[in-house]
Coordinates of C-alpha atoms in Angstrom, one line a residue:
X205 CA 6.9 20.3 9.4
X206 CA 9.4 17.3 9.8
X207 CA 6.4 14.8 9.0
X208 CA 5.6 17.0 6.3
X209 CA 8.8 16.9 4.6
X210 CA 8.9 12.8 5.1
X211 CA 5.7 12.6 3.2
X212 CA 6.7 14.3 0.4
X213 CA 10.4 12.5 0.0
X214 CA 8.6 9.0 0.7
X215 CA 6.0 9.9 -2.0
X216 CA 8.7 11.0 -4.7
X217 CA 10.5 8.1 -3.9
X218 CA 8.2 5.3 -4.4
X219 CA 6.8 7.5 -7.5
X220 CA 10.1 7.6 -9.5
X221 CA 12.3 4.2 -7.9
X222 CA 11.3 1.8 -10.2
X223 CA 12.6 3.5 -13.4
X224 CA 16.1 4.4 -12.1
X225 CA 18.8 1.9 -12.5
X226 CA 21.5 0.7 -9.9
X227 CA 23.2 3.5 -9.5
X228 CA 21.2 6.3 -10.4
X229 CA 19.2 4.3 -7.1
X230 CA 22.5 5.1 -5.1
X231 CA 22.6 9.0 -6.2
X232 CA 19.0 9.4 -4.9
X233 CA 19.2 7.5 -1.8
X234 CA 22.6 9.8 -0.9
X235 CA 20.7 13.0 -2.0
X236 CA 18.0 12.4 0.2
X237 CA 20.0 10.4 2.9
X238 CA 20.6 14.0 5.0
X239 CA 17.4 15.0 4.8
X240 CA 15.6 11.8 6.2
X241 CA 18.7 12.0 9.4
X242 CA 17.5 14.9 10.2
X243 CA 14.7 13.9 11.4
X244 CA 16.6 12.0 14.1
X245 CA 18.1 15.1 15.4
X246 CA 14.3 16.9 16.0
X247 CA 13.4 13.2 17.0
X248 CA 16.0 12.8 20.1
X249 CA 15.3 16.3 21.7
X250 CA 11.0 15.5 21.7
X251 CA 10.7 12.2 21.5
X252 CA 7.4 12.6 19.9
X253 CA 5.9 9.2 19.6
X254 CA 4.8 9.7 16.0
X255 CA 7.7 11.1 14.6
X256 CA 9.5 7.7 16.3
X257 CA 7.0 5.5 14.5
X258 CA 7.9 7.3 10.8
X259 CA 11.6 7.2 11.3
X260 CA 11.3 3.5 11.8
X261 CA 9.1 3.3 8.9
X262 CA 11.9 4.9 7.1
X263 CA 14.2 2.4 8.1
X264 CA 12.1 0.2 6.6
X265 CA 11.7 1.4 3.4
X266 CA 14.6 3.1 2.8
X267 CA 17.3 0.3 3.7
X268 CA 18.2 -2.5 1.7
X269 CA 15.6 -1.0 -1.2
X270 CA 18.9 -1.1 -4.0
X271 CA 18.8 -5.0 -2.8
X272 CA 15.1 -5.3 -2.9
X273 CA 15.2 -3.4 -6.5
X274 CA 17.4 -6.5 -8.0
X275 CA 15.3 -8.8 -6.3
X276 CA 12.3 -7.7 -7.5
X277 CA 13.9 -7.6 -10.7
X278 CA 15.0 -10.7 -10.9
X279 CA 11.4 -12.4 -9.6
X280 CA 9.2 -10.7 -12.4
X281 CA 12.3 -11.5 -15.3
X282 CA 11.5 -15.1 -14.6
X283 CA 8.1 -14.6 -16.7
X284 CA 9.3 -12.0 -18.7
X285 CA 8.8 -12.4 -23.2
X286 CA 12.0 -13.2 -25.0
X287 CA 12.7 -10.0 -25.9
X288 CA 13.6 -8.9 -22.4
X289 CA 15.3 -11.6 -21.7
X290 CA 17.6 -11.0 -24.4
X291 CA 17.7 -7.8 -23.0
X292 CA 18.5 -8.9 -19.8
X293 CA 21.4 -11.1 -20.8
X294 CA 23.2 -8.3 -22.8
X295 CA 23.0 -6.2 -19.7
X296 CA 24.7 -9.1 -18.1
X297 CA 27.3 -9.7 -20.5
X298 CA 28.2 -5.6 -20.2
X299 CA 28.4 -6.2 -16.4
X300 CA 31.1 -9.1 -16.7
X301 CA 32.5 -6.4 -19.3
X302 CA 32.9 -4.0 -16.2
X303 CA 33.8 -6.5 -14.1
X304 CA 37.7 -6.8 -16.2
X305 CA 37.7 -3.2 -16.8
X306 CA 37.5 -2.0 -13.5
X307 CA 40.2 -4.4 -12.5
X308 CA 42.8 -3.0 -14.7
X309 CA 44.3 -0.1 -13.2
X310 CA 42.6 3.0 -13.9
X311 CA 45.2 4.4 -16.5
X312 CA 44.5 1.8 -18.7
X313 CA 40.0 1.7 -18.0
X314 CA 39.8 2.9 -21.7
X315 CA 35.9 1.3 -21.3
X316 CA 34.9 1.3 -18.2
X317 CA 32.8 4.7 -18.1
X318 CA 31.1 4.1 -21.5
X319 CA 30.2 0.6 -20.5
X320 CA 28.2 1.6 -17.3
X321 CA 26.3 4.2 -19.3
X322 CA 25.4 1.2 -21.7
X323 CA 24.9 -1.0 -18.6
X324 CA 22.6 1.7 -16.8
X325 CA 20.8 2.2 -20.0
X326 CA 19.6 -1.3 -20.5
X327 CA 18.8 -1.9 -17.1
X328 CA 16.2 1.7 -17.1
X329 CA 15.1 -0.4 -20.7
X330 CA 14.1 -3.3 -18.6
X331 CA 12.7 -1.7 -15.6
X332 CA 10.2 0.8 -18.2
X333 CA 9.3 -2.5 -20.0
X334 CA 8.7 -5.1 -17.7
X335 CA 5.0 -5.6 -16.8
X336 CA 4.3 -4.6 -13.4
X337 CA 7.5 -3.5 -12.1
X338 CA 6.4 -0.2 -11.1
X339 CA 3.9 -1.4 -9.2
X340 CA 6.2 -4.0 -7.0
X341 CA 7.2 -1.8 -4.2
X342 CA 6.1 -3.3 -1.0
X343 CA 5.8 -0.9 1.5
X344 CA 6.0 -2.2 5.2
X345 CA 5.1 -0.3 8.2
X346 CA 6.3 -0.8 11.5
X347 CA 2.9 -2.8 12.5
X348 CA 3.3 -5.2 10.1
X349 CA 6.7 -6.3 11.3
X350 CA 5.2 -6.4 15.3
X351 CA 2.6 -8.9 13.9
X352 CA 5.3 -11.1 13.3
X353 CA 7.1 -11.0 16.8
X354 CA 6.1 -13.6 19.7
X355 CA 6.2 -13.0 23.5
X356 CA 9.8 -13.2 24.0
X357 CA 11.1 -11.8 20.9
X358 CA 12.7 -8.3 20.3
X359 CA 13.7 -6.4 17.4
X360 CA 16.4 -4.2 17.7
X361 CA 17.5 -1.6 14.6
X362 CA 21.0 -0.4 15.5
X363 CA 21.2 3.0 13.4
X364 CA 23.8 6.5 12.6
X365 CA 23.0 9.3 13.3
X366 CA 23.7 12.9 14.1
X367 CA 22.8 13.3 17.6
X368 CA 21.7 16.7 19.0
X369 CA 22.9 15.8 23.2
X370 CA 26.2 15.8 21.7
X371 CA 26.2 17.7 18.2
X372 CA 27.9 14.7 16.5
X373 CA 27.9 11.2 14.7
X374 CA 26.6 8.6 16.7
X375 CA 24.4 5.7 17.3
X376 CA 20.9 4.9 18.6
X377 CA 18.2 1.7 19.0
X378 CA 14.7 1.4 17.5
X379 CA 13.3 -1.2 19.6
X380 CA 9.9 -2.8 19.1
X381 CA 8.2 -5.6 21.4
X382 CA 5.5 -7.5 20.3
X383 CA 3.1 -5.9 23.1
X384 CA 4.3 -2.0 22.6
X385 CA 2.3 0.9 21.7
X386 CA 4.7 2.0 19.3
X387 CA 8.5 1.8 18.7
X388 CA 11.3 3.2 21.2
X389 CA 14.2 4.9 20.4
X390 CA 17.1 4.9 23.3
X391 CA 21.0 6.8 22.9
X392 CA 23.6 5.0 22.5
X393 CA 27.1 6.1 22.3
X394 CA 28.9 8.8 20.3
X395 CA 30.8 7.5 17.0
X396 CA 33.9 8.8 18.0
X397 CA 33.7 6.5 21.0
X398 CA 33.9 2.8 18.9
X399 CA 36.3 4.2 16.4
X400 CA 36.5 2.4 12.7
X401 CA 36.0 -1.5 12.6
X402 CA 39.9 -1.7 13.2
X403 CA 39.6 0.1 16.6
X404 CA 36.3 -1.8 17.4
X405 CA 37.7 -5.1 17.6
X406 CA 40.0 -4.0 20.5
X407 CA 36.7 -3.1 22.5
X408 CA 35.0 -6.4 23.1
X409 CA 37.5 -6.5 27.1
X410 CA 35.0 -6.1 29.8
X411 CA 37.6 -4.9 32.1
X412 CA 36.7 -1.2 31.2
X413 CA 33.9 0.9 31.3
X414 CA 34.9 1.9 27.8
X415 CA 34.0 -1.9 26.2
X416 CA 31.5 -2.3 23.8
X417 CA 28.9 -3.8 26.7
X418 CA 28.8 -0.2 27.9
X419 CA 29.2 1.5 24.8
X420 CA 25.8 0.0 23.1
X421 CA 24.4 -3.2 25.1
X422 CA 24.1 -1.5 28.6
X423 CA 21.2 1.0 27.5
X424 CA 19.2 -1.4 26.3
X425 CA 18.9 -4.5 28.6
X426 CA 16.4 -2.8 30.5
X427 CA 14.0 -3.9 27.6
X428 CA 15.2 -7.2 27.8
X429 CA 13.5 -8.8 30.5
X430 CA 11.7 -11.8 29.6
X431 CA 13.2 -12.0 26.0
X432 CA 14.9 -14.8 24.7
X433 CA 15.4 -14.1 21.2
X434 CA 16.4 -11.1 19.2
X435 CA 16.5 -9.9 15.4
X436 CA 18.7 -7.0 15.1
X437 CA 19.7 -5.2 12.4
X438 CA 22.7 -2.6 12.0
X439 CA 24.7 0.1 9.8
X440 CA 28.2 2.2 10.5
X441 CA 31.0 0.4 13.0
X442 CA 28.3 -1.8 14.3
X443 CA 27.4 -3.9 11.3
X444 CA 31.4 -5.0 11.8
X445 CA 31.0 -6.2 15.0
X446 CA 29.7 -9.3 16.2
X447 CA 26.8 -8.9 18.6
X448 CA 26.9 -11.8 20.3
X449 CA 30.4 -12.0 21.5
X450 CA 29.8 -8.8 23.5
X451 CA 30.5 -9.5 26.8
X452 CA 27.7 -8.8 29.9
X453 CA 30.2 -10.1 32.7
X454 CA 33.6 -12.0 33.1
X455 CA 31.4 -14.8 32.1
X456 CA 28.8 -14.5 29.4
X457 CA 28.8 -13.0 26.4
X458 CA 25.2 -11.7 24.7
X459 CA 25.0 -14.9 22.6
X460 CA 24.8 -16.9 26.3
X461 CA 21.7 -15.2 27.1
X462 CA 19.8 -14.4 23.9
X463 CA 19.6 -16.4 20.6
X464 CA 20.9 -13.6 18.1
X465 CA 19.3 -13.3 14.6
X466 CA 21.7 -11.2 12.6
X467 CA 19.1 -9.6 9.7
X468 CA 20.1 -7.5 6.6
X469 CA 16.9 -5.6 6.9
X470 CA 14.2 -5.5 9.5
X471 CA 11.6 -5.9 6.8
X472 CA 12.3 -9.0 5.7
X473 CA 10.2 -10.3 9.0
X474 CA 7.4 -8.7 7.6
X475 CA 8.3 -9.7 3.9
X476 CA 8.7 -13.3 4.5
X477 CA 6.4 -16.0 5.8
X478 CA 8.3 -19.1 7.4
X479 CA 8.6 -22.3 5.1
X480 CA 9.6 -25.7 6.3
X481 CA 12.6 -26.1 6.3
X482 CA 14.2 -28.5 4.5
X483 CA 17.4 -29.6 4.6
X484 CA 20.0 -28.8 1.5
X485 CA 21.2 -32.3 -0.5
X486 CA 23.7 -31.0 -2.6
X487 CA 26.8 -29.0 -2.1
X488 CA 30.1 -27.7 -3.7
X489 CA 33.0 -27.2 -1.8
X490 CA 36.3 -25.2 -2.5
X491 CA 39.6 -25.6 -0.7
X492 CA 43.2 -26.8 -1.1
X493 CA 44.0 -24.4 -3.6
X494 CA 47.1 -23.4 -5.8
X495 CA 47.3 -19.8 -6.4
X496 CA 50.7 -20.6 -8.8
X497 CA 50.8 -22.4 -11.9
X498 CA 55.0 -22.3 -12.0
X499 CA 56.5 -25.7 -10.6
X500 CA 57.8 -24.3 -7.4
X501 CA 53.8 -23.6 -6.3
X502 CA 53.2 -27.0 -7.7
X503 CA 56.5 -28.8 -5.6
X504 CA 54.8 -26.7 -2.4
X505 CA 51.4 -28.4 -3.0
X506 CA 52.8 -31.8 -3.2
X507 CA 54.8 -31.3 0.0
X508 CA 51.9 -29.9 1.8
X509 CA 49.5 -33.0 0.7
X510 CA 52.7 -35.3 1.8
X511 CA 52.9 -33.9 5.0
X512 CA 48.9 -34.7 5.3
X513 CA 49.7 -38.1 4.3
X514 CA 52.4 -38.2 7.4
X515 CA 50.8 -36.8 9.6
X516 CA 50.8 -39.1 12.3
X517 CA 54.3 -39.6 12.4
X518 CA 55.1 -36.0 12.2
X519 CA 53.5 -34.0 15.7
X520 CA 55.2 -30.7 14.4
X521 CA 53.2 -30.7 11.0
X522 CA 50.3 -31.5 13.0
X523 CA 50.3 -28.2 15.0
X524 CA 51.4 -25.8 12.4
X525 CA 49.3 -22.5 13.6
X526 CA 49.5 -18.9 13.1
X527 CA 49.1 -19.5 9.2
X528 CA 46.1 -16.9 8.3
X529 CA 44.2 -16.8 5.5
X530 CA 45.1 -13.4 4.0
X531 CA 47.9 -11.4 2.5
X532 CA 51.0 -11.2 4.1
X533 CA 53.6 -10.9 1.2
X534 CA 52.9 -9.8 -2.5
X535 CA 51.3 -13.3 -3.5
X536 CA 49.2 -15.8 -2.0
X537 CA 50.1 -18.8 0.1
X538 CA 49.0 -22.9 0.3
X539 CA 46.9 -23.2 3.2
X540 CA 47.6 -26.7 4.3
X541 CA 44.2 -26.9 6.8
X542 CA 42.0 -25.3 3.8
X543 CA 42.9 -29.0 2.2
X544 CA 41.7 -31.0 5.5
X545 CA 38.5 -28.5 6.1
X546 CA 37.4 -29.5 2.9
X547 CA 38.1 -33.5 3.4
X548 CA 36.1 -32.9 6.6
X549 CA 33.5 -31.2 5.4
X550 CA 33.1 -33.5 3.0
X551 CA 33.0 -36.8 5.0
X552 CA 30.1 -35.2 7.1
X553 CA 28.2 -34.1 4.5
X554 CA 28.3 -37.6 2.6
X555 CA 27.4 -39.4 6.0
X556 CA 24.3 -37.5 5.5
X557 CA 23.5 -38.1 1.9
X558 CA 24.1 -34.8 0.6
X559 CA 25.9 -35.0 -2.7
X560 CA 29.3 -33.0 -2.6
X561 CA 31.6 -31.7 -5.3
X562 CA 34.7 -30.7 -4.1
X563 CA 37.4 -28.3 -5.9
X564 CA 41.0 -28.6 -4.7
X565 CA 44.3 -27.7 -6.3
X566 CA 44.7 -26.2 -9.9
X567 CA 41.3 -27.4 -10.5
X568 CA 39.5 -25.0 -8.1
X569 CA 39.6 -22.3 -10.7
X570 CA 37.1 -19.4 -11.3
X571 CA 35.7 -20.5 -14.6
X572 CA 34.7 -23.7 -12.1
X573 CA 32.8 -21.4 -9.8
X574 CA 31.2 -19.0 -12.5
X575 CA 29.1 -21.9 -13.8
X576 CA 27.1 -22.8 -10.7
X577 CA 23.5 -21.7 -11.4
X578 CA 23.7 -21.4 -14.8
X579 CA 22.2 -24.5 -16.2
X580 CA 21.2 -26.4 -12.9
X581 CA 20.0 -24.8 -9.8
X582 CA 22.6 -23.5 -7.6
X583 CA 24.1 -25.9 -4.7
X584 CA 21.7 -25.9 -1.3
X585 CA 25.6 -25.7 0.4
X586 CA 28.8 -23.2 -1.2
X587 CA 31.7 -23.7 1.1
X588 CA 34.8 -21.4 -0.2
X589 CA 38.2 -21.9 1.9
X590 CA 40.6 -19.7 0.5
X591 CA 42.2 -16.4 1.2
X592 CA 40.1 -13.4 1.1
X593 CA 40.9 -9.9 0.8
X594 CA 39.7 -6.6 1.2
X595 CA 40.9 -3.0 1.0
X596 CA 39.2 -0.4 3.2
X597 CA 40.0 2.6 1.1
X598 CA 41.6 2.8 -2.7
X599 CA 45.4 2.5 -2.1
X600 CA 47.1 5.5 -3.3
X601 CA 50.5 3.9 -4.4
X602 CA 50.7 3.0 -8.2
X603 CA 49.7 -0.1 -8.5
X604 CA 50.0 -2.8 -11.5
X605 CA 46.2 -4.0 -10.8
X606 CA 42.8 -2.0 -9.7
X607 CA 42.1 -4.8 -7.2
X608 CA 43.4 -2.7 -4.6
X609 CA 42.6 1.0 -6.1
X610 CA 39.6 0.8 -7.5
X611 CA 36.5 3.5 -6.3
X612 CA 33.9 0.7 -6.5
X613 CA 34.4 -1.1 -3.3
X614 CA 32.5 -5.0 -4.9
X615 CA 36.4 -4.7 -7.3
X616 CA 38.0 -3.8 -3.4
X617 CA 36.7 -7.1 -1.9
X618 CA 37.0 -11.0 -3.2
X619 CA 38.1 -14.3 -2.8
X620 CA 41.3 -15.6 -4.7
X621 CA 41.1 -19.3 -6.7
X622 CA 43.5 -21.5 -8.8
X623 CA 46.8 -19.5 -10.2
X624 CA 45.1 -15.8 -8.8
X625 CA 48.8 -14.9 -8.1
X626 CA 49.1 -14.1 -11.7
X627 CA 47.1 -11.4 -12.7
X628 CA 47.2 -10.2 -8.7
X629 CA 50.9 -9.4 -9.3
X630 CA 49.8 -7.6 -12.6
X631 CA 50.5 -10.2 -15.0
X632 CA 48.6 -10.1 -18.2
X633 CA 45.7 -12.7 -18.8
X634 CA 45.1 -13.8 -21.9
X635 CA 41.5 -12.9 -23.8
X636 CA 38.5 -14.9 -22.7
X637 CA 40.5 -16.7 -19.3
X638 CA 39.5 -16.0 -15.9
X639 CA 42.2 -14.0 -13.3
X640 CA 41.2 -16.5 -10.6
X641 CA 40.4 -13.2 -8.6
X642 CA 36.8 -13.8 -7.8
X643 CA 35.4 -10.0 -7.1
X644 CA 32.2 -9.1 -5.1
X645 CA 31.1 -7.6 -8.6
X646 CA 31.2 -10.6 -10.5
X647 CA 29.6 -12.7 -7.4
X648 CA 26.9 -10.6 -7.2
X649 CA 25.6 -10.8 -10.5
X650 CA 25.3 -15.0 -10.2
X651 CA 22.6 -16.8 -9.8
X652 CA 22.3 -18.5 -5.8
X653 CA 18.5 -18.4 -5.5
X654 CA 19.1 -22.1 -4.2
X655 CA 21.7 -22.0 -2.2
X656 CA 20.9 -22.1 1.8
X657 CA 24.2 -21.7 3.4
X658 CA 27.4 -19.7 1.5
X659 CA 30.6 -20.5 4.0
X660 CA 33.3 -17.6 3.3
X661 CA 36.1 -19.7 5.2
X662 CA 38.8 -16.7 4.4
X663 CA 39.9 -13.3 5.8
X664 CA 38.2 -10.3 6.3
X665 CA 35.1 -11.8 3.9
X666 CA 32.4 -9.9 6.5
X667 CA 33.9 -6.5 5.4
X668 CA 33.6 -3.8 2.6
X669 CA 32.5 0.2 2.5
X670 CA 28.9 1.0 4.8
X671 CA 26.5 2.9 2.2
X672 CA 24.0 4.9 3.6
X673 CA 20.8 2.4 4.1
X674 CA 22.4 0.0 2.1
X675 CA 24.5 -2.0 5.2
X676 CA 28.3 -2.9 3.4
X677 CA 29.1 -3.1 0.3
X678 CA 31.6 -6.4 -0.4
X679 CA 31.1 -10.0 -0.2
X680 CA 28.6 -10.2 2.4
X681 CA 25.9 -7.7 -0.1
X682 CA 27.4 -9.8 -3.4
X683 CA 26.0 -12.9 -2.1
X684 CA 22.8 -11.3 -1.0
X685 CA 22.3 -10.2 -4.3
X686 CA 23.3 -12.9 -6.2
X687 CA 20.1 -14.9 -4.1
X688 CA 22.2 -16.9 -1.4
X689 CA 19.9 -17.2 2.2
X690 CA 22.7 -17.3 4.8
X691 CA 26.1 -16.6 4.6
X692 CA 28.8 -16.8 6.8
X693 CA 31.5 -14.7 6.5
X694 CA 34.7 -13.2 9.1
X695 CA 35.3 -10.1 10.5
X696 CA 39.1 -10.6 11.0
X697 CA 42.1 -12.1 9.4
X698 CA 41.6 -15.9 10.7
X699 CA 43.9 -18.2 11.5
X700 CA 44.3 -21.4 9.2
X701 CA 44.3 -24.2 11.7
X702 CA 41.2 -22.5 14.0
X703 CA 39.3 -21.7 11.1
X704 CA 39.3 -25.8 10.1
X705 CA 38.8 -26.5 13.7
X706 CA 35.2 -23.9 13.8
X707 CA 34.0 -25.0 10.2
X708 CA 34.3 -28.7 10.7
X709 CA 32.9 -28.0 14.0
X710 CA 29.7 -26.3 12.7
X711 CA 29.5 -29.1 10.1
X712 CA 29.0 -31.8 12.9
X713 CA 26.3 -29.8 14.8
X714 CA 24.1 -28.9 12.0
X715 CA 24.6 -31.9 9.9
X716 CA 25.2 -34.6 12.5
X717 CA 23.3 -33.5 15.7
X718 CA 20.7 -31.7 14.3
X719 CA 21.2 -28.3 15.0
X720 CA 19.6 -25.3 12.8
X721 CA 22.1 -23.1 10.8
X722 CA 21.9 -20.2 13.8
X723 CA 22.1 -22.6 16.7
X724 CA 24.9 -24.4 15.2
X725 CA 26.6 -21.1 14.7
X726 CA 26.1 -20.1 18.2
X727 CA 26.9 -23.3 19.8
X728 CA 30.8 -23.8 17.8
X729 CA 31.2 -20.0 18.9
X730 CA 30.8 -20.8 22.4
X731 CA 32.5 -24.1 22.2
X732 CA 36.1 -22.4 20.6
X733 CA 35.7 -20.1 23.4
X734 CA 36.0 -22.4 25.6
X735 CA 38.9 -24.5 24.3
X736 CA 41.2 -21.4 23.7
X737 CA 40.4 -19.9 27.3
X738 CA 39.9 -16.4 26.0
X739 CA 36.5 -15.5 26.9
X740 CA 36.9 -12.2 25.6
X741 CA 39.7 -12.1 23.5
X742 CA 38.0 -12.7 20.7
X743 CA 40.7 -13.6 17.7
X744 CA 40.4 -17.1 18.0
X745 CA 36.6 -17.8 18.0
X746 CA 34.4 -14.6 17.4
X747 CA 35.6 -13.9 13.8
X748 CA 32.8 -15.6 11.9
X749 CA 29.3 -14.3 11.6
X750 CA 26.3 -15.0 10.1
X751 CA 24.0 -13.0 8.4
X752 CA 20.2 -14.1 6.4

């Protein structure tokens, strides 16, 4: 009967998901989301081996498919007549329309509802009208992704759901080998036992037998022996944590035994066949930045680039620490390293031959950054260090902005540029200028096809609201959509100084000794562990992750 009733949603779904725009996708998915869980719950008391291989299969359709939608979109639009492309662009110029609405506070949205009805209608005009869109849902089953994996390689799908042992939230594994039968599913932990991604982070200790090792990484080494590398996807508390600083003993983390591969969906290694890699030659980098136009911003710039100047004869400036990159007052702050990252990160790069464009000071402005892709191809490298923010739930307080109590959790998340302490402190912006608040919702409606690596060098850039099957929803899904391949992005509020000491750090392995993107990674991770002597304390050099 469970089978039965899988059938018939997966049938009605891939009958009617090509016609439904954005968010009418998001309704559906959350009306049927309950239904599809359920089948964990009959799953975990029988452990009936096909009812295991359709709830993967599931998983594999069902997550990620709003992200797929827009890609899919996006791909056929390339060859689409004029007329939808006009089409396309109005929809795109309604979108940026939102984008300022929703940022007001919502006493004075006058627009905001009538626009995404226009938007929403124009995107169902485009999906009805574009030739062969119906037909562009690829449907992957769990075989298709085991013809991909070698001897040695594991996929893990970390996954919510009501469990019947216990009668609440919690978390299981799909695991699949390249020489199983079919998938396994193994028990995890109950929700209530990691808490939100505020009370994770205190979990990562391995003095306890309540650490994160026990909690989801003992169950499942067992079916690690003889692997060496794992893709692993994840959804709920887990897609905040980082995997590989999970520690086994009081001496290795996971990342010293297994080489991680942090995916947004477990399709995509069924979806995409290996290119050659080829290493990215141009690159835009942001850092240094003013948040104030008034003079006494301006007079704290000038003293911060003196004291870079002086450095040498000043030891004190040279250890200034405990700066992080996010919100501590009612505006934002200089961040003095942000200034030297970006130097650094720019001398490496150049020693390479990649042509770099760096942004620093008042010029570093979002108008800047909303014209890459638009008439050349995007930057192979985007390297944004900055502050960040993000706000777990709408803030109830009145506020003068909807930055911070807005529903939509893309205007909740963002990076601030050149003079953003204007509008953040509710300031009115003149008609047709940027607010130098760059949101998740206007990133993700760029155009990074070409961009390899995004660098989110700010606080809390990894973090946003979980949607059911859709991972989070914040910078870390803005980027995907908007095309980028990789992004790295933090977990945490990071500290100024160690945050210029990981980036430039990474920069020298992948550029300078060779290293991929992932091994580089991996390798600075291990290496800031070492030189702050807190294996598993992870503040100082577990906050940055990396997702394709």
């Amino acid at each position: 009967r469970v089978l039965k009733m899988n059938e018939i949603i997966t049938n009605r779904t891939l009958r009617n998901i090509a016609f439904l725009s954005e968010s009418e996708i998001d309704n559906y998915i959350s009306s049927v989301a309950g239904l599809l869980k359920s089948s964990y719950y009959f799953l975990l008391d029988e452990h009936r081996p096909k009812l295991v291989e359709q709830c993967f299969n599931n998983r594999l359709l069902y997550k990620g498919l709003r992200l797929e939608h827009a890609a899919r979109l996006d791909k056929i639009l390339e060859a689409a007549p004029a007329e939808l492309q006009a089409t396309y662009k109005e929809w795109q110029s309604v979108k940026n329309k939102i984008a300022v609405e929703l940022s007001k506070p919502a006493s004075e949205q006058s627009d905001a509802t009538m626009l995404e009805i226009q938007g929403d209608e124009l995107e169902k005009t485009l999906n009805r009208n574009l030739e062969g869109f119906e037909d562009a849902i690829k449907v992957i089953k769990w075989e298709e992704v085991q013809q991909k994996l070698r001897p040695g390689e594991i996929v893990i799908d970390f996954v919510q759901v009501y469990i019947k042992p216990w009668e609440s939230d919690g978390y299981v594994a799909f695991i699949l080998k390249a020489n199983q039968e079919s998938p396994e599913i193994i028990i995890l932990c109950e929700e209530s036992q990691i808490g939100n991604f505020k009370a994770a982070r205190k979990l990562y200790k391995h003095e306890s037998d309540e650490n994160l090792y026990h909690l989801i990484w003992k169950q499942i080494e067992p079916h690690l022996a003889g692997i060496s590398k794992i893709y692993y996807s994840s959804e709920g508390v887990i897609d905040f944590l980082n995997i590989g600083a999970i520690p086994i003993n009081a001496s290795e983390t996971v990342a010293d035994r297994y080489q991680l591969y942090n995916l947004g969906n477990i399709k995509q290694l069924a979806l995409h066949s290996p290119k050659p890699y080829q290493a990215p030659n141009d690159a835009i980098l942001f850092g240094g930045i003013v948040y104030d136009s008034d003079t006494a911003a301006k007079a704290t710039y000038s003293k911060s680039k003196e004291i870079e100047q002086n450095e040498s004869a000043s030891p004190r400036a040279a250890s200034i620490d405990d700066t992080f990159r996010d919100l501590t007052g009612k505006d934002w702050n200089y961040l003095e390293w942000t200034s030297k990252e970006v130097d650094a990160i720019e001398e490496i790069l150049s020693a390479q031959s990649v042509a770099t464009t760096s942004y620093k000071g008042a010029a570093a402005t979002e108008a800047v950054f909303k014209k890459i892709g638009v008439d050349t191809p995007s930057p192979g490298i985007l390297h944004l260090a900055t502050h960040g923010y993000f706000f777990p739930h709408p803030e109830e307080e009145a506020q003068t902005t909807g930055f911070s109590t807005s529903s939509n959790p893309f205007i909740r998340s963002g990076l601030i540029l050149a003079n953003g302490n204007h509008a953040w402190k509710g300031n009115i912006i003149e008609k047709g200028e940027e607010d130098g608040i760059l949101t998740a919702y206007e990133i993700a409606q760029m155009n990074l096809k070409n961009t390899e690596l995004v660098v989110l060098s700010a606080c809390d850039t990894g973090l946003g609201d979980d949607s059911v099957f859709e991972g989070i929803h914040g910078l870390r899904r803005a980027f995907k959509l908007a095309g980028a391949k990789y992004v790295m992005m933090s977990l945490w509020s990071v500290d100024d100084k160690k945050t210029y000491e990981f980036m430039t750090e990474f920069y020298d392995l992948w550029q300078n000794k060779g290293k991929s993107i992932p091994e580089a990674h991996r390798m600075t991770q291990n290496k800031m562990r070492k030189r702050y002597a807190l294996p598993f304390n992870p503040s100082a050099w577990a906050g940055f992750i990396l997702v394709e």
